[in-house]
Amino acid sequence: MTPEERDRRIREIAERVAERLDAEWPEGNLTLNDIEDLAERVGHDVQREITDRFLQKEATRKAGPRTACPCGGVAIYRRRQALTLLTTGGRVRVQRAYYYCSACRQGHCPADVRLGLGPANTTPAAQARLAVLAAFATYVQVPDLIAQLGLPLQVDIKSLERVAQEVGAQLALAPPQPFGTTERTVVLGLDGVMYPTYTGNQEARVAVVYEPDWKAGRTPAAEAGLRKEYLATSGSRQSLVVAACARARARAGGAPVVVVSDGQALDWVDLEPLLPERIEILDFYHVTGRLAEIAVALHGGPGAAATAWSTEMKRELLEWGPRKLLDALREWKPGAAAPSEVRRLQLAYFERQEERLRYPDFLRRGYPIGSGAVEGACKHVIADRFDGSGMRWKPDTADPLMHVRAALLTQPRLDLRPYAVARATRRREAGPAA
């Protein structure tokens, strides 16, 4: 573009804006609402005008009479083909160069991939905004939310769903890694939470990697200082644990990673090859539930004696560790079948978990002994978005959205545009039919 052409385009846009202001400027005194409504309308017009001018030029650009076809053949230019794009400034109609390959008998417009177009011909910026909205509001709520915010992003619900899922699929392939190595303690929490599907409830797997700070206040800034990183999937437990351990190990920089979860989650997989340097801690609050069950069976029912025994064992665990609890279970000789079964199950459980019950040592080192962080992650990442009234999901459509939500809860201002562009790049590499 020459300097003269640049100046001419700027003047044309300025003249259009002046015409719009002249036509819409209200008579008389203006209220604050009048001012803001006018500014918003004209602002959208300016955005659409600038987008239109540059998109027209980019879309119509052609490589020449021939171009390489993704199939490996040569595609021949045939004509220009019109398409309406959804941009952050609204809908823009462009003409693109259309090529046809006689080898694969497929036609394509290279500009579509070059521009990073997604479902419903959305631009990368439009895809990013729609994916953010879909991550935090239900699909059916998003159109009304767009209208309330005055955004020119009219899109049908099915296209909105496809946008969010395709951005999520790219996040799953190359998840952001926002936090580097730290000298602070790195904690990994693992857990699962059920969400509704068309074939019944299914478990989503959730992990959180963070750096605890006992002195941190309960404010957004203090919470951000914990550098929480969320991961979630409706896929295999193994895939989640492998990814979460890799992130925790990278952040710990060779120091041991503290793994805090309930016993079931800690037994998901063998952590030894994934986290050779680690300290496993059994969530203390899950333990207290088991102590209550033992107390009731030991004392023939709930009551003061059962409460006193349970309270004493909690204190003993925190001050001295599991020795007294294990001794009490080994020495207990129930006379009936029901308490005998309680003893058998709980003794086996606590013997298996003994190394994870060294609470006095953990507390001295400043390690957390509760899995509240990952339980909160289950709520924030999964339950708040996937377990609403009447919701039913398919795992293959829920999983990508879980990746979007986990990424945005980790980095609330994460720019999703690169993931939309990555999708278009992979589509180009896959061929015209992808």
Short mmCIF file of C-alpha atoms in Angstrom, two decimals:
data_model
loop_
_atom_site.label_atom_id
_atom_site.label_comp_id
_atom_site.label_asym_id
_atom_site.label_seq_id
_atom_site.Cartn_x
_atom_site.Cartn_y
_atom_site.Cartn_z
CA MET A 1 0.00 0.00 0.00
CA THR A 2 1.44 3.36 -1.05
CA PRO A 3 1.41 6.37 1.32
CA GLU A 4 -1.13 8.05 -0.98
CA GLU A 5 -3.44 5.03 -0.89
CA ARG A 6 -3.08 4.83 2.89
CA ASP A 7 -4.02 8.51 3.30
CA ARG A 8 -6.98 8.10 0.96
CA ARG A 9 -8.37 5.17 2.94
CA ILE A 10 -8.00 7.01 6.23
CA ARG A 11 -9.89 10.00 4.81
CA GLU A 12 -12.66 7.75 3.48
CA ILE A 13 -13.15 6.11 6.86
CA ALA A 14 -13.12 9.49 8.64
CA GLU A 15 -15.71 10.85 6.21
CA ARG A 16 -17.97 7.86 6.80
CA VAL A 17 -17.71 8.35 10.54
CA ALA A 18 -18.50 12.06 10.20
CA GLU A 19 -21.55 11.26 8.07
CA ARG A 20 -22.82 8.80 10.64
CA LEU A 21 -22.30 11.24 13.50
CA ASP A 22 -24.05 14.00 11.57
CA ALA A 23 -27.03 11.75 10.83
CA GLU A 24 -27.40 10.37 14.35
CA TRP A 25 -26.39 13.26 16.60
CA PRO A 26 -29.39 13.81 18.89
CA GLU A 27 -31.06 17.21 19.16
CA GLY A 28 -31.13 19.06 22.47
CA ASN A 29 -29.42 18.12 25.69
CA LEU A 30 -27.85 14.66 25.80
CA THR A 31 -28.21 12.24 28.65
CA LEU A 32 -25.36 9.96 29.62
CA ASN A 33 -27.23 7.08 28.00
CA ASP A 34 -27.55 9.06 24.75
CA ILE A 35 -23.83 9.71 24.71
CA GLU A 36 -22.84 6.12 25.41
CA ASP A 37 -25.34 4.66 22.93
CA LEU A 38 -24.08 6.96 20.18
CA ALA A 39 -20.43 6.22 21.00
CA GLU A 40 -21.10 2.48 20.97
CA ARG A 41 -22.95 2.52 17.64
CA VAL A 42 -20.37 4.69 15.92
CA GLY A 43 -17.55 2.70 17.50
CA HIS A 44 -18.94 -0.52 16.02
CA ASP A 45 -19.28 1.23 12.67
CA VAL A 46 -15.66 2.34 12.75
CA GLN A 47 -14.52 -1.14 13.73
CA ARG A 48 -16.58 -2.75 10.96
CA GLU A 49 -15.43 -0.18 8.39
CA ILE A 50 -11.74 -0.73 9.16
CA THR A 51 -12.18 -4.50 9.30
CA ASP A 52 -14.05 -4.47 5.99
CA ARG A 53 -11.41 -2.40 4.19
CA PHE A 54 -8.50 -4.57 5.23
CA LEU A 55 -10.34 -7.89 4.95
CA GLN A 56 -11.45 -7.14 1.41
CA LYS A 57 -7.87 -6.58 0.37
CA GLU A 58 -6.55 -9.67 2.18
CA ALA A 59 -9.36 -11.98 1.05
CA THR A 60 -9.12 -11.04 -2.63
CA ARG A 61 -5.33 -11.46 -2.73
CA LYS A 62 -4.34 -14.43 -4.85
CA ALA A 63 -1.06 -16.22 -5.27
CA GLY A 64 -1.39 -16.26 -9.04
CA PRO A 65 -3.14 -18.38 -11.64
CA ARG A 66 -2.04 -21.54 -9.84
CA THR A 67 -1.42 -22.64 -6.30
CA ALA A 68 -0.38 -25.82 -4.53
CA CYS A 69 -3.26 -28.03 -3.51
CA PRO A 70 -3.08 -29.77 -0.11
CA CYS A 71 -3.47 -33.09 -1.95
CA GLY A 72 -0.10 -32.50 -3.62
CA GLY A 73 -1.50 -31.48 -6.98
CA VAL A 74 -1.86 -28.09 -8.59
CA ALA A 75 -5.05 -26.04 -8.21
CA ILE A 76 -6.06 -23.61 -10.96
CA TYR A 77 -7.69 -20.25 -10.31
CA ARG A 78 -11.32 -20.23 -11.49
CA ARG A 79 -13.13 -17.20 -10.09
CA ARG A 80 -13.87 -15.10 -7.05
CA GLN A 81 -16.32 -16.53 -4.54
CA ALA A 82 -18.33 -14.51 -2.03
CA LEU A 83 -18.45 -15.34 1.67
CA THR A 84 -19.86 -13.58 4.72
CA LEU A 85 -17.49 -13.58 7.69
CA LEU A 86 -18.36 -13.07 11.33
CA THR A 87 -15.82 -10.68 12.83
CA THR A 88 -15.71 -8.96 16.20
CA GLY A 89 -17.11 -5.91 14.39
CA GLY A 90 -20.04 -7.77 12.86
CA ARG A 91 -20.64 -9.48 9.54
CA VAL A 92 -18.43 -8.60 6.58
CA ARG A 93 -18.91 -9.93 3.04
CA VAL A 94 -15.73 -10.60 1.07
CA GLN A 95 -14.71 -12.02 -2.27
CA ARG A 96 -12.04 -14.73 -2.18
CA ALA A 97 -9.94 -16.30 -4.89
CA TYR A 98 -11.29 -19.79 -5.64
CA TYR A 99 -9.03 -22.56 -7.00
CA TYR A 100 -9.95 -25.99 -8.36
CA CYS A 101 -7.71 -29.08 -8.42
CA SER A 102 -8.53 -31.62 -11.13
CA ALA A 103 -6.37 -34.26 -9.40
CA CYS A 104 -8.50 -34.50 -6.24
CA ARG A 105 -11.56 -32.79 -7.73
CA GLN A 106 -11.72 -30.44 -4.80
CA GLY A 107 -12.07 -26.68 -4.80
CA HIS A 108 -10.80 -24.41 -2.10
CA CYS A 109 -10.14 -20.79 -1.22
CA PRO A 110 -6.66 -20.40 0.28
CA ALA A 111 -7.79 -17.17 1.96
CA ASP A 112 -10.13 -19.12 4.28
CA VAL A 113 -7.19 -20.88 5.92
CA ARG A 114 -4.93 -17.82 5.69
CA LEU A 115 -7.53 -15.79 7.58
CA GLY A 116 -7.95 -18.53 10.21
CA LEU A 117 -11.69 -18.97 9.64
CA GLY A 118 -13.54 -21.31 11.96
CA PRO A 119 -17.10 -22.65 12.21
CA ALA A 120 -19.75 -20.31 10.77
CA ASN A 121 -16.86 -18.47 9.02
CA THR A 122 -15.75 -16.84 12.25
CA THR A 123 -12.46 -14.97 12.46
CA PRO A 124 -9.89 -15.98 15.12
CA ALA A 125 -10.80 -13.01 17.34
CA ALA A 126 -14.51 -13.85 17.08
CA GLN A 127 -13.78 -17.49 17.89
CA ALA A 128 -11.75 -16.47 20.93
CA ARG A 129 -14.53 -14.29 22.34
CA LEU A 130 -17.21 -16.88 21.68
CA ALA A 131 -15.14 -19.62 23.32
CA VAL A 132 -14.68 -17.47 26.43
CA LEU A 133 -18.42 -16.82 26.65
CA ALA A 134 -19.23 -20.51 26.14
CA ALA A 135 -16.78 -21.48 28.89
CA PHE A 136 -18.55 -19.38 31.51
CA ALA A 137 -22.19 -19.41 30.40
CA THR A 138 -24.42 -22.14 28.99
CA TYR A 139 -24.71 -22.28 25.22
CA VAL A 140 -28.32 -21.13 25.30
CA GLN A 141 -27.44 -18.16 27.53
CA VAL A 142 -24.65 -16.84 25.31
CA PRO A 143 -26.83 -15.15 22.62
CA ASP A 144 -28.67 -13.14 25.29
CA LEU A 145 -25.38 -12.35 27.01
CA ILE A 146 -23.97 -11.09 23.69
CA ALA A 147 -27.04 -8.89 23.24
CA GLN A 148 -26.76 -7.50 26.77
CA LEU A 149 -23.12 -6.62 26.19
CA GLY A 150 -23.89 -5.02 22.85
CA LEU A 151 -21.46 -7.24 20.93
CA PRO A 152 -22.04 -7.66 17.18
CA LEU A 153 -21.44 -11.42 17.34
CA GLN A 154 -24.71 -12.95 16.16
CA VAL A 155 -24.18 -16.68 15.89
CA ASP A 156 -26.42 -19.73 16.21
CA ILE A 157 -26.01 -22.07 19.16
CA LYS A 158 -24.70 -24.98 17.11
CA SER A 159 -21.94 -22.86 15.58
CA LEU A 160 -21.12 -21.46 19.02
CA GLU A 161 -20.76 -25.00 20.34
CA ARG A 162 -18.48 -25.98 17.44
CA VAL A 163 -16.29 -22.91 17.95
CA ALA A 164 -15.79 -23.66 21.65
CA GLN A 165 -15.09 -27.34 20.98
CA GLU A 166 -12.55 -26.68 18.25
CA VAL A 167 -10.68 -24.09 20.31
CA GLY A 168 -10.72 -26.58 23.18
CA ALA A 169 -9.36 -29.32 20.94
CA GLN A 170 -6.37 -27.12 20.09
CA LEU A 171 -5.82 -26.32 23.78
CA ALA A 172 -5.75 -30.05 24.49
CA LEU A 173 -3.08 -30.57 21.81
CA ALA A 174 -0.84 -27.74 23.02
CA PRO A 175 -1.95 -26.53 26.48
CA PRO A 176 -0.49 -23.24 27.72
CA GLN A 177 2.23 -23.49 30.36
CA PRO A 178 1.97 -20.18 32.21
CA PHE A 179 4.16 -20.86 35.24
CA GLY A 180 7.87 -21.59 35.23
CA THR A 181 10.21 -23.13 37.79
CA THR A 182 9.80 -21.94 41.36
CA GLU A 183 11.72 -22.23 44.62
CA ARG A 184 8.47 -22.55 46.56
CA THR A 185 6.79 -25.84 47.43
CA VAL A 186 4.80 -27.25 44.50
CA VAL A 187 1.63 -29.17 45.37
CA LEU A 188 -0.35 -31.45 43.08
CA GLY A 189 -3.95 -32.41 43.82
CA LEU A 190 -5.85 -35.15 41.95
CA ASP A 191 -9.53 -35.99 42.14
CA GLY A 192 -12.60 -36.92 40.14
CA VAL A 193 -16.12 -35.53 39.93
CA MET A 194 -19.26 -36.84 38.27
CA TYR A 195 -21.12 -34.95 35.55
CA PRO A 196 -24.30 -35.95 33.67
CA THR A 197 -24.14 -37.56 30.23
CA TYR A 198 -26.81 -39.05 27.97
CA THR A 199 -25.86 -42.52 29.20
CA GLY A 200 -25.68 -41.67 32.90
CA ASN A 201 -23.19 -39.96 35.15
CA GLN A 202 -19.56 -40.11 34.12
CA GLU A 203 -16.41 -39.10 35.94
CA ALA A 204 -14.35 -36.10 34.88
CA ARG A 205 -10.75 -36.13 36.09
CA VAL A 206 -9.34 -32.95 37.58
CA ALA A 207 -5.91 -31.83 38.73
CA VAL A 208 -4.56 -28.64 40.24
CA VAL A 209 -0.92 -27.62 40.56
CA TYR A 210 -0.20 -24.74 42.92
CA GLU A 211 2.23 -23.16 45.38
CA PRO A 212 0.67 -22.91 48.87
CA ASP A 213 1.08 -19.83 51.01
CA TRP A 214 -0.28 -20.06 54.56
CA LYS A 215 -0.13 -16.29 54.97
CA ALA A 216 -2.06 -15.46 51.81
CA GLY A 217 -5.29 -13.55 52.32
CA ARG A 218 -8.61 -14.48 50.77
CA THR A 219 -8.49 -11.84 48.05
CA PRO A 220 -8.20 -12.21 44.25
CA ALA A 221 -4.63 -10.88 44.34
CA ALA A 222 -3.61 -13.28 47.11
CA GLU A 223 -5.33 -16.17 45.35
CA ALA A 224 -3.44 -15.33 42.14
CA GLY A 225 -0.21 -15.55 44.14
CA LEU A 226 -0.82 -19.27 44.65
CA ARG A 227 -0.34 -19.67 40.89
CA LYS A 228 -3.01 -22.35 40.53
CA GLU A 229 -2.94 -24.30 37.29
CA TYR A 230 -6.01 -26.39 36.44
CA LEU A 231 -6.24 -29.46 34.22
CA ALA A 232 -9.38 -31.43 33.42
CA THR A 233 -10.57 -34.13 31.06
CA SER A 234 -13.39 -36.59 30.56
CA GLY A 235 -10.78 -38.95 29.10
CA SER A 236 -8.53 -41.43 30.81
CA ARG A 237 -7.17 -41.03 34.31
CA GLN A 238 -3.74 -41.92 33.02
CA SER A 239 -3.66 -39.06 30.52
CA LEU A 240 -4.60 -36.52 33.17
CA VAL A 241 -2.08 -37.81 35.72
CA VAL A 242 0.73 -37.89 33.15
CA ALA A 243 0.04 -34.28 32.10
CA ALA A 244 -0.38 -33.02 35.67
CA CYS A 245 2.79 -34.73 36.92
CA ALA A 246 4.77 -33.29 34.02
CA ARG A 247 3.63 -29.77 34.87
CA ALA A 248 4.29 -30.21 38.59
CA ARG A 249 7.72 -31.72 37.97
CA ALA A 250 8.69 -28.87 35.63
CA ARG A 251 7.64 -26.25 38.16
CA ALA A 252 9.39 -27.97 41.08
CA GLY A 253 12.72 -27.92 39.24
CA GLY A 254 14.02 -31.11 40.82
CA ALA A 255 12.59 -30.55 44.30
CA PRO A 256 10.02 -33.05 45.63
CA VAL A 257 6.41 -32.48 44.58
CA VAL A 258 3.81 -32.73 47.34
CA VAL A 259 0.81 -34.80 46.21
CA VAL A 260 -2.30 -34.27 48.34
CA SER A 261 -5.48 -36.23 47.57
CA ASP A 262 -7.82 -38.82 48.98
CA GLY A 263 -6.75 -42.44 48.99
CA GLN A 264 -8.70 -43.44 45.90
CA ALA A 265 -7.17 -40.68 43.79
CA LEU A 266 -3.67 -41.47 45.02
CA ASP A 267 -4.17 -45.07 43.94
CA TRP A 268 -5.19 -44.14 40.37
CA VAL A 269 -1.80 -44.85 38.88
CA ASP A 270 1.76 -45.62 39.88
CA LEU A 271 3.32 -42.19 40.44
CA GLU A 272 6.87 -43.52 40.76
CA PRO A 273 7.86 -43.20 37.07
CA LEU A 274 6.06 -39.87 36.73
CA LEU A 275 7.21 -38.19 39.95
CA PRO A 276 10.27 -39.96 41.35
CA GLU A 277 10.75 -37.09 43.82
CA ARG A 278 7.45 -36.71 45.64
CA ILE A 279 5.78 -36.68 49.04
CA GLU A 280 2.30 -38.25 49.15
CA ILE A 281 -0.19 -36.95 51.72
CA LEU A 282 -3.59 -38.47 52.43
CA ASP A 283 -6.26 -35.80 52.80
CA PHE A 284 -6.83 -35.44 56.55
CA TYR A 285 -10.53 -34.63 56.21
CA HIS A 286 -11.22 -37.90 54.40
CA VAL A 287 -9.45 -39.64 57.24
CA THR A 288 -11.71 -38.02 59.84
CA GLY A 289 -14.74 -39.51 58.10
CA ARG A 290 -13.24 -42.97 58.44
CA LEU A 291 -12.44 -42.33 62.10
CA ALA A 292 -16.10 -41.53 62.76
CA GLU A 293 -17.16 -44.82 61.13
CA ILE A 294 -14.67 -46.78 63.22
CA ALA A 295 -15.75 -45.00 66.41
CA VAL A 296 -19.40 -45.92 65.90
CA ALA A 297 -18.55 -49.59 65.26
CA LEU A 298 -16.08 -49.69 68.15
CA HIS A 299 -18.51 -48.25 70.70
CA GLY A 300 -21.71 -49.89 69.52
CA GLY A 301 -23.27 -46.80 68.01
CA PRO A 302 -23.00 -42.99 68.04
CA GLY A 303 -22.66 -41.26 71.37
CA ALA A 304 -20.29 -39.50 73.74
CA ALA A 305 -17.83 -42.41 73.87
CA ALA A 306 -17.60 -42.63 70.07
CA THR A 307 -17.15 -38.86 69.75
CA ALA A 308 -14.45 -38.79 72.43
CA TRP A 309 -12.54 -41.66 70.78
CA SER A 310 -12.72 -40.01 67.34
CA THR A 311 -11.57 -36.65 68.75
CA GLU A 312 -8.65 -38.29 70.53
CA MET A 313 -7.54 -40.10 67.37
CA LYS A 314 -7.63 -36.87 65.33
CA ARG A 315 -5.41 -35.19 67.91
CA GLU A 316 -3.10 -38.19 67.98
CA LEU A 317 -2.75 -38.22 64.20
CA LEU A 318 -1.89 -34.51 64.06
CA GLU A 319 0.55 -34.61 66.96
CA TRP A 320 2.17 -38.04 66.69
CA GLY A 321 1.10 -39.75 63.49
CA PRO A 322 -0.70 -43.05 62.78
CA ARG A 323 0.95 -45.38 65.33
CA LYS A 324 -1.75 -45.21 68.03
CA LEU A 325 -4.57 -45.57 65.48
CA LEU A 326 -2.99 -48.64 63.90
CA ASP A 327 -2.33 -50.18 67.33
CA ALA A 328 -5.97 -49.61 68.32
CA LEU A 329 -7.26 -51.29 65.16
CA ARG A 330 -4.90 -54.25 65.54
CA GLU A 331 -5.86 -54.78 69.18
CA TRP A 332 -9.62 -54.42 68.59
CA LYS A 333 -11.45 -57.76 68.81
CA PRO A 334 -15.06 -57.23 67.67
CA GLY A 335 -17.60 -59.82 68.70
CA ALA A 336 -20.08 -59.32 65.87
CA ALA A 337 -19.87 -59.62 62.09
CA ALA A 338 -20.62 -55.99 61.24
CA PRO A 339 -17.90 -54.35 63.36
CA SER A 340 -15.49 -57.14 62.36
CA GLU A 341 -15.94 -56.15 58.73
CA VAL A 342 -15.38 -52.48 59.61
CA ARG A 343 -12.16 -53.41 61.40
CA ARG A 344 -10.93 -55.55 58.50
CA LEU A 345 -11.54 -52.89 55.84
CA GLN A 346 -10.26 -49.94 57.84
CA LEU A 347 -7.15 -51.70 59.14
CA ALA A 348 -6.22 -52.74 55.60
CA TYR A 349 -6.83 -49.20 54.39
CA PHE A 350 -4.76 -47.45 57.05
CA GLU A 351 -1.91 -49.95 56.82
CA ARG A 352 -1.75 -49.25 53.09
CA GLN A 353 -1.80 -45.50 53.70
CA GLU A 354 0.63 -45.40 56.66
CA GLU A 355 3.38 -43.40 54.93
CA ARG A 356 0.80 -40.84 53.81
CA LEU A 357 -0.34 -40.23 57.41
CA ARG A 358 2.82 -38.56 58.77
CA TYR A 359 0.93 -35.38 59.53
CA PRO A 360 3.25 -34.00 62.24
CA ASP A 361 6.17 -34.12 59.81
CA PHE A 362 4.09 -32.63 56.99
CA LEU A 363 2.87 -29.76 59.15
CA ARG A 364 6.37 -28.97 60.37
CA ARG A 365 7.46 -28.61 56.76
CA GLY A 366 4.54 -26.34 55.96
CA TYR A 367 2.80 -28.79 53.63
CA PRO A 368 -0.99 -28.76 53.26
CA ILE A 369 -2.74 -31.85 54.63
CA GLY A 370 -6.15 -31.18 53.06
CA SER A 371 -7.27 -31.63 49.45
CA GLY A 372 -9.50 -28.56 49.45
CA ALA A 373 -7.66 -27.06 46.47
CA VAL A 374 -8.49 -29.93 44.13
CA GLU A 375 -12.01 -30.32 45.54
CA GLY A 376 -12.51 -26.63 44.77
CA ALA A 377 -11.10 -27.26 41.30
CA CYS A 378 -13.69 -29.98 40.75
CA LYS A 379 -16.40 -27.44 41.53
CA HIS A 380 -14.95 -24.49 39.62
CA VAL A 381 -13.84 -26.34 36.50
CA ILE A 382 -16.53 -29.01 36.17
CA ALA A 383 -19.58 -28.73 38.42
CA ASP A 384 -20.22 -25.01 37.91
CA ARG A 385 -20.41 -25.44 34.11
CA PHE A 386 -21.27 -29.08 33.44
CA ASP A 387 -23.75 -30.01 36.16
CA GLY A 388 -26.54 -27.50 35.67
CA SER A 389 -30.23 -28.34 35.88
CA GLY A 390 -31.33 -30.53 32.97
CA MET A 391 -27.86 -30.74 31.42
CA ARG A 392 -26.76 -33.81 29.52
CA TRP A 393 -23.43 -34.11 27.74
CA LYS A 394 -21.59 -36.32 25.31
CA PRO A 395 -18.04 -36.94 26.57
CA ASP A 396 -16.50 -36.09 23.19
CA THR A 397 -18.20 -32.68 23.17
CA ALA A 398 -17.75 -31.97 26.87
CA ASP A 399 -14.03 -32.71 26.93
CA PRO A 400 -12.88 -29.82 24.68
CA LEU A 401 -14.92 -27.33 26.70
CA MET A 402 -13.30 -28.65 29.88
CA HIS A 403 -9.92 -27.73 28.39
CA VAL A 404 -11.15 -24.21 27.55
CA ARG A 405 -12.54 -23.67 31.03
CA ALA A 406 -9.47 -25.07 32.78
CA ALA A 407 -7.18 -22.85 30.70
CA LEU A 408 -9.21 -19.71 31.37
CA LEU A 409 -9.49 -20.39 35.10
CA THR A 410 -5.72 -20.78 35.12
CA GLN A 411 -5.14 -17.64 33.02
CA PRO A 412 -8.28 -15.48 33.04
CA ARG A 413 -6.81 -13.19 30.36
CA LEU A 414 -5.42 -15.93 28.13
CA ASP A 415 -5.49 -14.94 24.45
CA LEU A 416 -7.31 -17.77 22.64
CA ARG A 417 -6.72 -16.39 19.13
CA PRO A 418 -3.53 -18.43 18.57
CA TYR A 419 -5.53 -21.62 19.18
CA ALA A 420 -8.08 -20.62 16.53
CA VAL A 421 -5.24 -19.96 14.08
CA ALA A 422 -3.62 -23.29 15.03
CA ARG A 423 -6.85 -25.04 14.12
CA ALA A 424 -6.87 -23.41 10.69
CA THR A 425 -3.22 -24.34 10.14
CA ARG A 426 -3.88 -27.99 10.97
CA ARG A 427 -6.90 -27.94 8.67
CA ARG A 428 -4.71 -26.66 5.83
CA GLU A 429 -2.13 -29.40 6.47
CA ALA A 430 -4.86 -32.06 6.54
CA GLY A 431 -6.26 -31.14 3.13
CA PRO A 432 -9.38 -29.57 1.60
CA ALA A 433 -11.85 -32.00 3.15
CA ALA A 434 -10.60 -31.48 6.72
#
